[in-house]
Amino acid sequence: MKSRSKYHHGELRSALVSLAVAEIARAGVEKLSLRSLARQAGVSPTAPFRHFPDKQTLLAGIAIEGFEELTGRLTETSESNSDIEERFIELGTTYVGFAQEFPVHYQLMFGAVLGDFSTSKELQEAAASSYAVLDATLAEMKHSQDLDHDVATLGGLVWSAVHGMASLVINVPMASVSTGADAAPRQAVKSIHNDMRAGLKMVYRGVMR
Amino acid sequence: MKSRSKYHHGELRSALVSLAVAEIARAGVEKLSLRSLARQAGVSPTAPFRHFPDKQTLLAGIAIEGFEELTGRLTETSESNSDIEERFIELGTTYVGFAQEFPVHYQLMFGAVLGDFSTSKELQEAAASSYAVLDATLAEMKHSQDLDHDVATLGGLVWSAVHGMASLVINVPMASVSTGADAAPRQAVKSIHNDMRAGLKMVYRGVMR
DNA sequence: ACCACAATGTGAGCATTGCTTACATTAAAG
DNA sequence: CTTTAATGTAAGCAATGCTCACATTGTGGT
């Protein structure tokens, strides 16, 4: 039960994260203000500091939340696909799908705003968990398929392609550029996005013998 | 000749851009301060506003500078490679090479910090120029090679892979993560980076019939 | 050579921000 | 039920982005 007096918010931490994500989506990370978040949450300007030592850590919190969600999705995808090639491809679509649904999180997870992850052990671990799922699949492929390139190179290539797709789907700076004759790039992105499975298959076959 | 009195800086605009790039590389875009730049340039705190209406525009200026440099490099690469496949591959290495040498610029050009490009016509045009070079090569490939996929999809795939490589080479959040057993991702990136040509060839062959 | 004028830089100042420090209230544990 | 840790508040400081009124300088038209 909740006390009538709202001296204690009760869910401030998670409320701040949600509000921050919404604010970033609306106005960009550049104009995010802790005080504004506090106002929206109906709390004093200094209350947020009881949950995050500073602004950076609040942002890191969003990234951590993102990695946790991503890890969950990747794990689920991995477990529900026994065929290795199928799994490989589905992991890619899951990855890009996540980026689509959580653009703000993704941007914090892979953008340069957060700088080096070394400042937060929690962040490092959350990120490592996500990559562990991908690594596992890669390792299995190494044994179950005849690759003509080492797994490291394969991983880099695939990761590059998938990560690139995700980035483009999110940012698509071209959305504003391609208004006329130069609409090709945008269509390209849209196309590759619409037919992600085909795209990954192409990469896959470029690597396999 | 320069007047002895330095009431007028003379090169303030470009000086501010350089200083800003250095500052971002050192401390991140989050703690960039116009006043600090002014101090470093030895001018009053309000002087920068004579060259940029606001902070965002200063950042956009960096991105524009980046697109100009990139366009120049891509053009040069394109002109010095007559063979189409060779050109295709070299464009990719040039792209990633640029990202490596100008990480701050790249981050502003393709990150989410700048939001929608629609705020600056100059930015839109600078970006369009860069993509024009890639589009041209893609269009030529369509006619000189037998592709089993339309050029739009091909463009998206290649752009994704190259852009992804560039992003990873720059950010490599893993640089801090992979300190122990999970060093695989980093090696993957390093490998794909070291052997960029081979990587692009894989993609290329995945797409070609 | 002059001088009006646009370009560039200055100084003071305002609202807002991140963050600190000292204190208040509440929830939880003993 | 009391002690204590968790959580929130109030006041305040230095720094920032930006505006406005004013100063200085370079430049083009006569």
Short mmCIF file of C-alpha atoms (C1' of nucleotides) in Angstrom, two decimals:
data_model
loop_
_atom_site.label_atom_id
_atom_site.label_comp_id
_atom_site.label_asym_id
_atom_site.label_seq_id
_atom_site.Cartn_x
_atom_site.Cartn_y
_atom_site.Cartn_z
CA MET A 1 0.00 0.00 0.00
CA LYS A 2 1.18 3.54 -0.58
CA SER A 3 1.27 6.23 2.01
CA ARG A 4 -0.95 9.18 1.27
CA SER A 5 1.88 11.61 1.72
CA LYS A 6 4.08 11.44 -1.36
CA TYR A 7 7.23 12.49 0.32
CA HIS A 8 8.72 9.35 -1.09
CA HIS A 9 8.07 8.86 -4.75
CA GLY A 10 8.58 5.14 -4.59
CA GLU A 11 9.61 4.54 -8.16
CA LEU A 12 11.78 7.52 -8.77
CA ARG A 13 14.70 5.67 -10.25
CA SER A 14 12.79 3.89 -12.98
CA ALA A 15 10.57 6.93 -13.50
CA LEU A 16 13.63 9.05 -14.17
CA VAL A 17 14.95 6.58 -16.71
CA SER A 18 11.63 6.46 -18.57
CA LEU A 19 11.27 10.21 -18.58
CA ALA A 20 14.85 10.61 -19.75
CA VAL A 21 14.30 8.26 -22.67
CA ALA A 22 11.18 10.16 -23.68
CA GLU A 23 12.95 13.48 -23.37
CA ILE A 24 15.91 12.33 -25.46
CA ALA A 25 13.60 10.99 -28.13
CA ARG A 26 11.82 14.31 -28.22
CA ALA A 27 14.61 16.83 -27.98
CA GLY A 28 17.89 14.99 -28.25
CA VAL A 29 20.40 14.01 -25.61
CA GLU A 30 21.99 17.42 -25.82
CA LYS A 31 19.15 19.20 -24.07
CA LEU A 32 18.35 16.64 -21.46
CA SER A 33 18.18 18.26 -18.04
CA LEU A 34 18.08 16.51 -14.71
CA ARG A 35 16.14 19.39 -13.21
CA SER A 36 13.53 19.12 -15.91
CA LEU A 37 13.18 15.42 -15.21
CA ALA A 38 12.78 16.14 -11.53
CA ARG A 39 10.04 18.65 -12.31
CA GLN A 40 8.20 16.15 -14.49
CA ALA A 41 8.46 13.54 -11.77
CA GLY A 42 7.09 16.02 -9.27
CA VAL A 43 10.13 15.96 -7.10
CA SER A 44 12.78 18.36 -5.90
CA PRO A 45 15.71 19.30 -8.20
CA THR A 46 18.20 17.38 -6.10
CA ALA A 47 16.24 14.19 -5.65
CA PRO A 48 17.71 12.50 -8.75
CA PHE A 49 21.13 12.60 -7.15
CA ARG A 50 19.93 10.06 -4.60
CA HIS A 51 19.71 7.54 -7.44
CA PHE A 52 22.47 8.62 -9.81
CA PRO A 53 25.73 10.25 -8.77
CA ASP A 54 25.69 12.33 -11.93
CA LYS A 55 24.08 12.82 -15.31
CA GLN A 56 26.44 10.47 -17.10
CA THR A 57 25.45 7.65 -14.81
CA LEU A 58 21.80 8.23 -15.59
CA LEU A 59 22.63 7.86 -19.25
CA ALA A 60 24.66 4.76 -18.50
CA GLY A 61 21.59 3.41 -16.73
CA ILE A 62 19.62 3.70 -19.93
CA ALA A 63 22.32 1.85 -21.83
CA ILE A 64 22.36 -0.92 -19.23
CA GLU A 65 18.60 -1.29 -19.50
CA GLY A 66 19.11 -1.56 -23.25
CA PHE A 67 21.73 -4.27 -23.01
CA GLU A 68 19.53 -6.26 -20.68
CA GLU A 69 16.60 -6.09 -23.07
CA LEU A 70 18.84 -6.97 -25.99
CA THR A 71 20.38 -9.92 -24.19
CA GLY A 72 16.91 -11.25 -23.40
CA ARG A 73 15.79 -11.01 -26.97
CA LEU A 74 18.95 -12.54 -28.38
CA THR A 75 18.80 -15.40 -25.93
CA GLU A 76 15.19 -16.12 -26.74
CA THR A 77 15.90 -16.00 -30.45
CA SER A 78 18.89 -18.25 -30.08
CA GLU A 79 16.96 -20.84 -28.07
CA SER A 80 14.04 -21.02 -30.46
CA ASN A 81 16.09 -21.75 -33.57
CA SER A 82 17.89 -25.04 -33.73
CA ASP A 83 19.13 -24.79 -37.30
CA ILE A 84 22.40 -22.91 -37.26
CA GLU A 85 21.92 -20.87 -40.41
CA GLU A 86 18.39 -19.99 -39.43
CA ARG A 87 19.59 -18.95 -36.02
CA PHE A 88 22.35 -16.85 -37.49
CA ILE A 89 19.90 -14.98 -39.63
CA GLU A 90 17.26 -14.57 -36.96
CA LEU A 91 19.79 -13.17 -34.54
CA GLY A 92 20.52 -10.46 -37.07
CA THR A 93 16.89 -9.53 -37.50
CA THR A 94 16.40 -9.53 -33.75
CA TYR A 95 19.36 -7.22 -33.35
CA VAL A 96 18.10 -4.77 -35.92
CA GLY A 97 14.56 -5.06 -34.60
CA PHE A 98 15.77 -4.09 -31.17
CA ALA A 99 17.54 -1.05 -32.56
CA GLN A 100 14.32 -0.05 -34.24
CA GLU A 101 12.17 -0.36 -31.16
CA PHE A 102 14.68 1.18 -28.75
CA PRO A 103 16.51 3.80 -30.80
CA VAL A 104 17.38 5.95 -27.80
CA HIS A 105 18.80 3.00 -25.91
CA TYR A 106 20.72 1.81 -28.93
CA GLN A 107 22.15 5.23 -29.52
CA LEU A 108 23.45 5.35 -25.97
CA MET A 109 24.74 1.79 -26.13
CA PHE A 110 26.76 2.26 -29.30
CA GLY A 111 27.09 5.99 -29.77
CA ALA A 112 30.01 7.97 -28.49
CA VAL A 113 28.06 9.91 -25.88
CA LEU A 114 28.97 7.54 -23.08
CA GLY A 115 32.60 7.43 -24.00
CA ASP A 116 34.61 4.64 -22.52
CA PHE A 117 32.63 1.93 -20.76
CA SER A 118 35.45 1.46 -18.29
CA THR A 119 33.80 3.91 -15.94
CA SER A 120 31.06 1.44 -15.12
CA LYS A 121 31.60 -2.21 -14.33
CA GLU A 122 27.86 -2.76 -14.51
CA LEU A 123 27.81 -1.40 -18.04
CA GLN A 124 30.71 -3.58 -19.07
CA GLU A 125 29.02 -6.69 -17.78
CA ALA A 126 25.68 -5.86 -19.37
CA ALA A 127 27.40 -5.36 -22.72
CA ALA A 128 29.44 -8.53 -22.36
CA SER A 129 26.28 -10.55 -21.75
CA SER A 130 24.82 -9.45 -25.05
CA TYR A 131 27.92 -10.31 -26.99
CA ALA A 132 28.19 -13.67 -25.29
CA VAL A 133 25.06 -14.84 -27.10
CA LEU A 134 26.48 -13.84 -30.46
CA ASP A 135 29.85 -15.35 -29.67
CA ALA A 136 28.24 -18.67 -28.82
CA THR A 137 26.50 -18.88 -32.17
CA LEU A 138 29.65 -17.90 -33.97
CA ALA A 139 31.63 -20.54 -32.15
CA GLU A 140 29.10 -23.19 -33.03
CA MET A 141 29.19 -22.19 -36.66
CA LYS A 142 32.89 -22.69 -36.66
CA HIS A 143 32.41 -26.37 -35.88
CA SER A 144 29.25 -27.17 -37.79
CA GLN A 145 30.05 -25.49 -41.05
CA ASP A 146 33.05 -25.47 -43.28
CA LEU A 147 34.23 -21.91 -43.19
CA ASP A 148 37.04 -20.70 -45.35
CA HIS A 149 37.76 -17.84 -42.98
CA ASP A 150 38.44 -17.81 -39.31
CA VAL A 151 35.63 -17.13 -36.95
CA ALA A 152 37.06 -13.83 -35.82
CA THR A 153 36.91 -12.40 -39.32
CA LEU A 154 33.50 -13.86 -39.85
CA GLY A 155 32.28 -12.33 -36.64
CA GLY A 156 33.64 -8.96 -37.50
CA LEU A 157 32.06 -9.00 -40.92
CA VAL A 158 28.65 -10.07 -39.75
CA TRP A 159 28.70 -7.82 -36.78
CA SER A 160 29.71 -4.93 -39.01
CA ALA A 161 26.90 -5.54 -41.44
CA VAL A 162 24.22 -5.99 -38.81
CA HIS A 163 25.42 -3.11 -36.70
CA GLY A 164 25.61 -0.94 -39.78
CA MET A 165 22.08 -1.82 -40.79
CA ALA A 166 20.84 -1.01 -37.33
CA SER A 167 22.61 2.33 -37.26
CA LEU A 168 21.29 3.30 -40.64
CA VAL A 169 17.76 2.23 -39.87
CA ILE A 170 17.84 4.45 -36.81
CA ASN A 171 19.67 7.51 -37.93
CA VAL A 172 19.10 7.56 -41.65
CA PRO A 173 20.48 11.04 -42.00
CA MET A 174 19.26 10.61 -45.53
CA ALA A 175 15.68 10.82 -44.48
CA SER A 176 16.06 14.53 -44.89
CA VAL A 177 18.58 14.50 -47.67
CA SER A 178 16.83 12.31 -50.14
CA THR A 179 13.86 14.43 -51.03
CA GLY A 180 14.43 14.40 -54.75
CA ALA A 181 16.66 12.74 -57.26
CA ASP A 182 18.97 11.39 -54.62
CA ALA A 183 16.33 9.19 -53.03
CA ALA A 184 18.32 6.11 -53.90
CA PRO A 185 20.20 5.76 -50.61
CA ARG A 186 17.05 5.93 -48.60
CA GLN A 187 15.35 3.37 -50.74
CA ALA A 188 18.39 1.21 -50.35
CA VAL A 189 18.13 1.33 -46.61
CA LYS A 190 14.44 0.76 -46.64
CA SER A 191 14.87 -2.15 -48.98
CA ILE A 192 17.59 -3.83 -47.02
CA HIS A 193 15.54 -3.31 -43.96
CA ASN A 194 12.38 -4.72 -45.47
CA ASP A 195 14.24 -7.74 -46.62
CA MET A 196 16.69 -8.24 -43.85
CA ARG A 197 16.73 -11.97 -44.16
CA ALA A 198 17.76 -11.82 -47.79
CA GLY A 199 20.49 -9.35 -46.93
CA LEU A 200 21.94 -11.51 -44.23
CA LYS A 201 21.81 -14.49 -46.51
CA MET A 202 23.93 -12.62 -48.99
CA VAL A 203 26.53 -11.88 -46.39
CA TYR A 204 26.35 -15.42 -45.11
CA ARG A 205 26.99 -16.88 -48.53
CA GLY A 206 29.79 -14.46 -49.16
CA VAL A 207 31.56 -15.98 -46.20
CA MET A 208 30.72 -19.63 -46.64
CA ARG A 209 32.51 -21.69 -49.13
CA MET B 1 49.57 41.70 -42.88
CA LYS B 2 48.22 41.51 -39.40
CA SER B 3 47.50 44.44 -37.19
CA ARG B 4 49.43 44.49 -33.97
CA SER B 5 46.28 44.92 -31.94
CA LYS B 6 44.47 41.61 -31.81
CA TYR B 7 41.03 43.01 -31.34
CA HIS B 8 40.07 40.94 -34.33
CA HIS B 9 41.20 37.38 -34.12
CA GLY B 10 41.14 36.88 -37.86
CA GLU B 11 40.59 33.17 -37.95
CA LEU B 12 38.16 32.74 -35.12
CA ARG B 13 35.67 30.63 -37.00
CA SER B 14 38.08 27.93 -38.10
CA ALA B 15 39.95 28.17 -34.82
CA LEU B 16 36.75 27.44 -32.93
CA VAL B 17 36.04 24.41 -35.08
CA SER B 18 39.53 23.01 -34.53
CA LEU B 19 39.41 23.62 -30.82
CA ALA B 20 35.98 22.07 -30.60
CA VAL B 21 37.13 18.92 -32.35
CA ALA B 22 40.08 18.62 -30.00
CA GLU B 23 37.88 19.21 -26.98
CA ILE B 24 35.34 16.60 -28.07
CA ALA B 25 38.09 14.08 -28.70
CA ARG B 26 39.43 14.71 -25.24
CA ALA B 27 36.32 14.99 -23.08
CA GLY B 28 33.34 14.04 -25.19
CA VAL B 29 30.71 16.15 -26.87
CA GLU B 30 28.72 16.29 -23.65
CA LYS B 31 31.15 18.61 -21.91
CA LEU B 32 31.97 20.87 -24.78
CA SER B 33 31.57 24.47 -23.71
CA LEU B 34 31.52 27.49 -25.98
CA ARG B 35 32.90 29.64 -23.21
CA SER B 36 35.81 27.29 -22.76
CA LEU B 37 36.53 27.44 -26.47
CA ALA B 38 36.44 31.22 -26.33
CA ARG B 39 38.91 31.19 -23.48
CA GLN B 40 41.27 28.91 -25.37
CA ALA B 41 41.03 31.14 -28.41
CA GLY B 42 41.75 34.15 -26.25
CA VAL B 43 38.54 36.01 -26.97
CA SER B 44 35.50 37.10 -25.04
CA PRO B 45 32.79 34.58 -24.08
CA THR B 46 30.34 36.05 -26.57
CA ALA B 47 32.63 36.24 -29.57
CA PRO B 48 31.72 32.75 -30.87
CA PHE B 49 28.15 33.88 -31.37
CA ARG B 50 29.33 36.17 -34.16
CA HIS B 51 30.19 33.04 -36.15
CA PHE B 52 27.62 30.50 -34.98
CA PRO B 53 24.08 31.35 -33.89
CA ASP B 54 24.21 28.57 -31.32
CA LYS B 55 26.13 25.55 -30.12
CA GLN B 56 24.28 23.13 -32.39
CA THR B 57 25.36 25.07 -35.43
CA LEU B 58 28.98 24.88 -34.36
CA LEU B 59 28.62 21.11 -34.22
CA ALA B 60 26.93 21.11 -37.59
CA GLY B 61 29.92 23.04 -38.89
CA ILE B 62 32.18 20.21 -37.85
CA ALA B 63 29.97 17.71 -39.64
CA ILE B 64 30.01 19.82 -42.79
CA GLU B 65 33.78 19.99 -42.70
CA GLY B 66 33.75 16.21 -42.39
CA PHE B 67 31.50 15.67 -45.38
CA GLU B 68 33.68 17.93 -47.48
CA GLU B 69 36.79 15.99 -46.58
CA LEU B 70 35.03 12.70 -47.20
CA THR B 71 33.70 13.80 -50.56
CA GLY B 72 37.18 14.82 -51.61
CA ARG B 73 38.68 11.50 -50.63
CA LEU B 74 35.93 9.45 -52.23
CA THR B 75 36.17 11.43 -55.44
CA GLU B 76 39.91 10.99 -55.60
CA THR B 77 39.61 7.28 -54.92
CA SER B 78 36.93 6.90 -57.52
CA GLU B 79 38.96 8.69 -60.19
CA SER B 80 42.12 6.71 -59.62
CA ASN B 81 40.54 3.29 -60.03
CA SER B 82 39.24 2.35 -63.43
CA ASP B 83 38.38 -1.26 -62.69
CA ILE B 84 34.92 -1.34 -61.22
CA GLU B 85 35.45 -4.02 -58.60
CA GLU B 86 38.70 -2.48 -57.53
CA ARG B 87 37.00 0.89 -57.25
CA PHE B 88 34.17 -0.59 -55.24
CA ILE B 89 36.57 -2.08 -52.74
CA GLU B 90 38.82 0.95 -52.53
CA LEU B 91 35.85 3.21 -51.86
CA GLY B 92 35.06 1.08 -48.86
CA THR B 93 38.56 1.28 -47.48
CA THR B 94 38.63 5.01 -48.09
CA TYR B 95 35.37 5.38 -46.21
CA VAL B 96 36.57 3.43 -43.22
CA GLY B 97 39.94 5.14 -43.37
CA PHE B 98 38.24 8.48 -43.15
CA ALA B 99 36.25 7.37 -40.12
CA GLN B 100 39.48 6.32 -38.49
CA GLU B 101 41.30 9.56 -39.12
CA PHE B 102 38.37 11.82 -38.29
CA PRO B 103 36.43 10.01 -35.57
CA VAL B 104 34.95 13.15 -34.08
CA HIS B 105 33.74 14.36 -37.44
CA TYR B 106 32.33 10.97 -38.30
CA GLN B 107 30.55 10.71 -35.00
CA LEU B 108 28.86 14.05 -35.64
CA MET B 109 28.07 13.18 -39.25
CA PHE B 110 26.36 9.89 -38.45
CA GLY B 111 25.60 9.98 -34.77
CA ALA B 112 22.32 11.16 -33.37
CA VAL B 113 23.70 14.26 -31.69
CA LEU B 114 22.82 16.51 -34.58
CA GLY B 115 19.33 15.14 -34.93
CA ASP B 116 17.58 15.88 -38.16
CA PHE B 117 19.69 17.46 -40.86
CA SER B 118 16.69 19.43 -42.04
CA THR B 119 17.78 22.31 -39.85
CA SER B 120 20.69 23.08 -42.14
CA LYS B 121 20.54 23.21 -45.89
CA GLU B 122 24.30 23.43 -46.01
CA LEU B 123 24.59 20.18 -44.07
CA GLN B 124 22.12 18.46 -46.35
CA GLU B 125 24.04 19.47 -49.42
CA ALA B 126 27.40 18.47 -47.98
CA ALA B 127 26.02 15.04 -47.11
CA ALA B 128 24.39 14.62 -50.50
CA SER B 129 27.70 15.32 -52.24
CA SER B 130 29.37 12.46 -50.45
CA TYR B 131 26.65 9.99 -51.29
CA ALA B 132 26.63 11.08 -54.89
CA VAL B 133 30.07 9.54 -55.38
CA LEU B 134 28.92 6.22 -53.98
CA ASP B 135 25.71 6.30 -55.96
CA ALA B 136 27.64 6.81 -59.18
CA THR B 137 29.76 3.73 -58.61
CA LEU B 138 26.73 1.71 -57.67
CA ALA B 139 24.92 2.80 -60.80
CA GLU B 140 27.86 1.85 -62.96
CA MET B 141 28.04 -1.56 -61.36
CA LYS B 142 24.45 -2.12 -62.26
CA HIS B 143 25.34 -1.89 -65.94
CA SER B 144 28.77 -3.49 -66.03
CA GLN B 145 28.10 -6.53 -63.90
CA ASP B 146 25.37 -9.08 -63.79
CA LEU B 147 23.73 -8.55 -60.45
CA ASP B 148 21.04 -10.83 -59.20
CA HIS B 149 19.69 -8.15 -56.90
CA ASP B 150 18.61 -4.65 -57.64
CA VAL B 151 21.06 -1.88 -57.06
CA ALA B 152 19.07 -0.39 -54.21
CA THR B 153 19.37 -3.54 -52.16
CA LEU B 154 22.99 -3.89 -53.09
CA GLY B 155 23.64 -0.32 -52.06
CA GLY B 156 21.96 -0.82 -48.74
CA LEU B 157 23.90 -3.94 -47.99
CA VAL B 158 27.26 -2.54 -48.88
CA TRP B 159 26.61 0.73 -47.19
CA SER B 160 25.49 -1.13 -44.09
CA ALA B 161 28.61 -3.23 -43.97
CA VAL B 162 31.00 -0.38 -44.58
CA HIS B 163 29.22 1.98 -42.27
CA GLY B 164 29.11 -0.71 -39.63
CA MET B 165 32.81 -1.38 -39.92
CA ALA B 166 33.53 2.31 -39.62
CA SER B 167 31.34 2.68 -36.55
CA LEU B 168 32.91 -0.28 -34.86
CA VAL B 169 36.43 0.74 -35.66
CA ILE B 170 35.72 4.10 -34.05
CA ASN B 171 33.64 3.27 -31.05
CA VAL B 172 34.65 -0.29 -30.29
CA PRO B 173 32.86 -0.24 -26.97
CA MET B 174 34.53 -3.60 -26.65
CA ALA B 175 37.93 -2.07 -26.30
CA SER B 176 37.14 -1.81 -22.64
CA VAL B 177 34.96 -4.87 -22.38
CA SER B 178 37.26 -7.40 -23.85
CA THR B 179 40.04 -7.51 -21.36
CA GLY B 180 39.91 -11.22 -20.75
CA ALA B 181 38.23 -14.25 -22.19
CA ASP B 182 35.77 -12.21 -24.19
CA ALA B 183 38.45 -10.71 -26.37
CA ALA B 184 36.91 -12.32 -29.44
CA PRO B 185 34.75 -9.39 -30.55
CA ARG B 186 37.64 -7.03 -30.45
CA GLN B 187 39.86 -9.34 -32.39
CA ALA B 188 37.07 -9.70 -34.88
CA VAL B 189 36.93 -5.98 -35.40
CA LYS B 190 40.65 -5.69 -35.59
CA SER B 191 40.82 -8.50 -38.04
CA ILE B 192 38.12 -7.22 -40.32
CA HIS B 193 39.81 -3.89 -40.13
CA ASN B 194 43.23 -5.21 -40.91
CA ASP B 195 41.91 -7.10 -43.85
CA MET B 196 39.31 -4.74 -45.11
CA ARG B 197 39.81 -5.68 -48.70
CA ALA B 198 39.12 -9.32 -48.02
CA GLY B 199 36.02 -8.40 -46.06
CA LEU B 200 34.60 -6.28 -48.82
CA LYS B 201 35.37 -8.98 -51.32
CA MET B 202 33.29 -11.37 -49.28
CA VAL B 203 30.36 -9.04 -49.32
CA TYR B 204 30.90 -8.36 -52.96
CA ARG B 205 30.85 -12.02 -53.85
CA GLY B 206 27.85 -12.61 -51.69
CA VAL B 207 25.95 -10.22 -53.86
CA MET B 208 27.30 -11.15 -57.26
CA ARG B 209 25.95 -14.09 -59.04
"C1'" DA C 1 41.58 60.09 -48.98
"C1'" DC C 2 37.42 59.95 -46.83
"C1'" DC C 3 33.62 58.05 -44.52
"C1'" DA C 4 29.45 55.33 -44.01
"C1'" DC C 5 28.64 50.62 -43.01
"C1'" DA C 6 29.02 45.84 -42.33
"C1'" DA C 7 31.77 42.60 -39.81
"C1'" DT C 8 33.69 41.28 -35.73
"C1'" DG C 9 34.69 41.57 -30.83
"C1'" DT C 10 33.44 43.28 -25.81
"C1'" DG C 11 30.95 43.61 -21.25
"C1'" DA C 12 27.26 43.19 -18.32
"C1'" DG C 13 23.56 40.40 -17.23
"C1'" DC C 14 19.65 36.78 -17.08
"C1'" DA C 15 17.69 32.23 -16.68
"C1'" DT C 16 19.05 27.57 -16.27
"C1'" DT C 17 21.91 23.88 -15.24
"C1'" DG C 18 24.87 20.25 -12.60
"C1'" DC C 19 26.21 19.40 -8.29
"C1'" DT C 20 27.33 20.01 -3.06
"C1'" DT C 21 26.23 20.45 1.66
"C1'" DA C 22 23.19 20.40 5.59
"C1'" DC C 23 18.84 19.04 7.11
"C1'" DA C 24 13.98 16.56 7.04
"C1'" DT C 25 11.02 12.60 6.51
"C1'" DT C 26 9.98 7.98 5.91
"C1'" DA C 27 10.53 2.90 5.61
"C1'" DA C 28 12.71 -1.17 7.40
"C1'" DA C 29 15.30 -3.90 10.64
"C1'" DG C 30 16.56 -4.99 15.29
"C1'" DC D 1 9.57 0.97 19.40
"C1'" DT D 2 13.67 2.66 18.53
"C1'" DT D 3 17.57 2.85 15.70
"C1'" DT D 4 19.27 3.37 11.17
"C1'" DA D 5 19.59 3.45 6.31
"C1'" DA D 6 17.09 5.12 2.38
"C1'" DT D 7 15.05 8.72 0.25
"C1'" DG D 8 13.57 13.44 -0.36
"C1'" DT D 9 14.07 18.76 0.54
"C1'" DA D 10 16.08 23.59 0.78
"C1'" DA D 11 19.55 26.78 -0.06
"C1'" DG D 12 23.30 28.00 -2.65
"C1'" DC D 13 27.65 28.08 -5.81
"C1'" DA D 14 30.08 28.11 -10.09
"C1'" DA D 15 29.47 27.53 -14.92
"C1'" DT D 16 26.94 27.66 -19.09
"C1'" DG D 17 24.12 29.27 -23.33
"C1'" DC D 18 22.44 33.16 -25.01
"C1'" DT D 19 20.77 38.29 -25.47
"C1'" DC D 20 21.46 43.14 -25.73
"C1'" DA D 21 23.77 47.43 -25.98
"C1'" DC D 22 28.16 49.20 -27.13
"C1'" DA D 23 33.18 49.37 -29.01
"C1'" DT D 24 36.55 48.60 -32.61
"C1'" DT D 25 38.08 47.44 -37.01
"C1'" DG D 26 38.25 46.44 -42.00
"C1'" DT D 27 36.21 47.75 -46.56
"C1'" DG D 28 33.86 49.65 -50.58
"C1'" DG D 29 31.80 53.69 -52.95
"C1'" DT D 30 32.49 58.36 -53.95
#
